[in-house]
Amino acid sequence: MIKEKKSLKASKSPSRRKFFKTAAATGVAAVAASSLAAPAVAQERVEAAMVATWPRDFPGLGTGAQRLAQRLSDMSDGRIQVTYYAANERVKAFDSFDEVASGNSQMYHGADYYWVKKHPAFGYFTACPFGFTYSEINAWIHHGGGQELWDELTDDFGTQSFIAGNTGVQMGGWFNKKIRSANDLKGLKMRMPGLGGQVLGKLGGSPISLPGGQIYENLVSGAIDATEWVGPWNDEAMKFHEAAKYYYYPGMHEPGSMLACGVNKSWFTSLTKSDQTIIKTACAWADEITMAEYNAKNGAALARLVNENGVKLEKFNDKVYDAFAKGAQEVYDEVQQHSDLAARTHAAFVKARKEIGSWTNLSDSPYISQRNRALGIS
Ligand code: CA
């Protein structure tokens, strides 16, 4: 910090300004001369293995990760070759992080809240209860200090993570009974990972974390009573409607789940600056294109679920939501006790949620509500 302040001060001095002006003017000539003198050096071929927490070809999650791997090759004319492995093709879904941290593979595509048992702060870097929406979390990560905290967290494990997708606001989940009050959640065995699952635990439920590929069989067999997954487009592909009829919204637990591309830090820093930039840029592109795909496909999938499959759409009432909020506060009180980093991450999250959220409250929320009311869009 002190160093930054000094250089900021120095840049304001007249002599410093003059130096920059001169350097900028001569820099053009210097670059031109060097490009004439030195022939371009061919960049080295880069080979990387990318493991993932998603089933192969799974809509949005799997296909989004596969698209990112392909994009890296396309952006480099095939010089960067990423071999993609879906869940269980090289390692199990939840072993992806250790696989990359150990250096056995170079990249993973997943959701960083799967690693909350390693450190609870990971929960803030996918989605957390009463947390950010897609546009809000991108504001925090890219412009509000979120990436710096994320880097600090992953640095201890020898990895680094970048935003590489988002599912948007997730649905509350699939149930076999109506949820009229928090009492209805007591004793419920529900698949819900991350800090959201811990909130369910505070309300007397039993949260279970299962990778996507194992949820359907557990729901059908009755090993779990309820599940959340993502939203209509993804949930329809999972065929949860065959095992549960009540489909609740909105999910408090994942209001904008940010997907991550994690890299082995020492491998990543060994790459050239331009290759690092290609990877980071491809991840940012994957974020945008994935979110767009969810937004494009969720509405039609929801209509099919309701109209063709007899799914009953239900909204959590205020009483249930207030109970979720109370449970979330208890979880956050515990998370902050874990470590200095967890406490600082939580404080930064709360501050950003207030600042960014107050703008969302005046912009997206009332506009959408008024547009849909005036035009009769429901
Ligand atoms: Ca989910």
PDB file of N, CA and C and ligand atoms in Angstrom, residues 113-114 126-127 167 170-171 191-193 215 228-231 235 253-254 257, ligand 1:
ATOM      1  N   TYR A 113     -17.321 -23.520  -4.570  1.00  0.00           N
ATOM      2  CA  TYR A 113     -17.942 -23.816  -3.268  1.00  0.00           C
ATOM      3  C   TYR A 113     -17.906 -25.303  -2.937  1.00  0.00           C
ATOM      4  N   TYR A 114     -17.533 -26.119  -3.934  1.00  0.00           N
ATOM      5  CA  TYR A 114     -17.354 -27.535  -3.632  1.00  0.00           C
ATOM      6  C   TYR A 114     -16.194 -27.737  -2.644  1.00  0.00           C
ATOM      7  N   THR A 126     -18.493 -18.835  -5.293  1.00  0.00           N
ATOM      8  CA  THR A 126     -19.414 -19.440  -6.270  1.00  0.00           C
ATOM      9  C   THR A 126     -20.723 -18.700  -6.069  1.00  0.00           C
ATOM     10  N   ALA A 127     -21.327 -18.955  -4.936  1.00  0.00           N
ATOM     11  CA  ALA A 127     -22.556 -18.262  -4.570  1.00  0.00           C
ATOM     12  C   ALA A 127     -22.760 -18.546  -3.097  1.00  0.00           C
ATOM     13  N   THR A 167     -24.586 -19.539 -13.780  1.00  0.00           N
ATOM     14  CA  THR A 167     -25.885 -20.148 -14.070  1.00  0.00           C
ATOM     15  C   THR A 167     -27.043 -19.178 -13.861  1.00  0.00           C
ATOM     16  N   GLN A 170     -30.578 -19.422  -9.130  1.00  0.00           N
ATOM     17  CA  GLN A 170     -31.015 -20.815  -9.180  1.00  0.00           C
ATOM     18  C   GLN A 170     -32.389 -20.985  -8.530  1.00  0.00           C
ATOM     19  N   MET A 171     -33.036 -22.070  -8.925  1.00  0.00           N
ATOM     20  CA  MET A 171     -34.339 -22.396  -8.336  1.00  0.00           C
ATOM     21  C   MET A 171     -34.122 -22.927  -6.912  1.00  0.00           C
ATOM     22  N   ARG A 191     -30.224 -32.562  -1.065  1.00  0.00           N
ATOM     23  CA  ARG A 191     -28.940 -32.277  -1.701  1.00  0.00           C
ATOM     24  C   ARG A 191     -28.822 -30.761  -1.858  1.00  0.00           C
ATOM     25  N   MET A 192     -27.859 -30.192  -1.160  1.00  0.00           N
ATOM     26  CA  MET A 192     -27.583 -28.761  -1.281  1.00  0.00           C
ATOM     27  C   MET A 192     -26.154 -28.512  -0.789  1.00  0.00           C
ATOM     28  N   PRO A 193     -25.223 -28.204  -1.699  1.00  0.00           N
ATOM     29  CA  PRO A 193     -23.835 -28.018  -1.270  1.00  0.00           C
ATOM     30  C   PRO A 193     -23.559 -26.618  -0.715  1.00  0.00           C
ATOM     31  N   ILE A 215     -27.312 -37.377  -8.417  1.00  0.00           N
ATOM     32  CA  ILE A 215     -28.504 -36.868  -7.716  1.00  0.00           C
ATOM     33  C   ILE A 215     -29.767 -37.657  -8.075  1.00  0.00           C
ATOM     34  N   GLU A 228     -31.789 -29.557  -4.781  1.00  0.00           N
ATOM     35  CA  GLU A 228     -31.676 -28.407  -5.663  1.00  0.00           C
ATOM     36  C   GLU A 228     -30.639 -28.798  -6.682  1.00  0.00           C
ATOM     37  N   TRP A 229     -30.646 -28.165  -7.846  1.00  0.00           N
ATOM     38  CA  TRP A 229     -29.552 -28.381  -8.798  1.00  0.00           C
ATOM     39  C   TRP A 229     -29.225 -27.034  -9.410  1.00  0.00           C
ATOM     40  N   VAL A 230     -29.942 -26.613 -10.439  1.00  0.00           N
ATOM     41  CA  VAL A 230     -29.608 -25.321 -11.042  1.00  0.00           C
ATOM     42  C   VAL A 230     -30.885 -24.534 -11.330  1.00  0.00           C
ATOM     43  N   GLY A 231     -31.456 -24.787 -12.506  1.00  0.00           N
ATOM     44  CA  GLY A 231     -32.666 -24.086 -12.934  1.00  0.00           C
ATOM     45  C   GLY A 231     -33.344 -24.911 -13.997  1.00  0.00           C
ATOM     46  N   ASP A 235     -32.302 -28.639 -14.882  1.00  0.00           N
ATOM     47  CA  ASP A 235     -33.080 -29.585 -14.072  1.00  0.00           C
ATOM     48  C   ASP A 235     -33.949 -30.487 -14.949  1.00  0.00           C
ATOM     49  N   HIS A 253     -30.062 -19.854  -1.776  1.00  0.00           N
ATOM     50  CA  HIS A 253     -28.724 -20.395  -1.562  1.00  0.00           C
ATOM     51  C   HIS A 253     -27.741 -20.100  -2.678  1.00  0.00           C
ATOM     52  N   GLU A 254     -28.272 -19.906  -3.905  1.00  0.00           N
ATOM     53  CA  GLU A 254     -27.368 -19.673  -5.037  1.00  0.00           C
ATOM     54  C   GLU A 254     -27.978 -18.658  -5.998  1.00  0.00           C
ATOM     55  N   SER A 257     -24.696 -18.413  -9.419  1.00  0.00           N
ATOM     56  CA  SER A 257     -23.534 -19.269  -9.158  1.00  0.00           C
ATOM     57  C   SER A 257     -22.445 -19.093 -10.187  1.00  0.00           C
TER      58      SER A 257
HETATM   59 CA    CA B   1     -27.138 -25.522  -7.233  1.00  0.00          CA
END
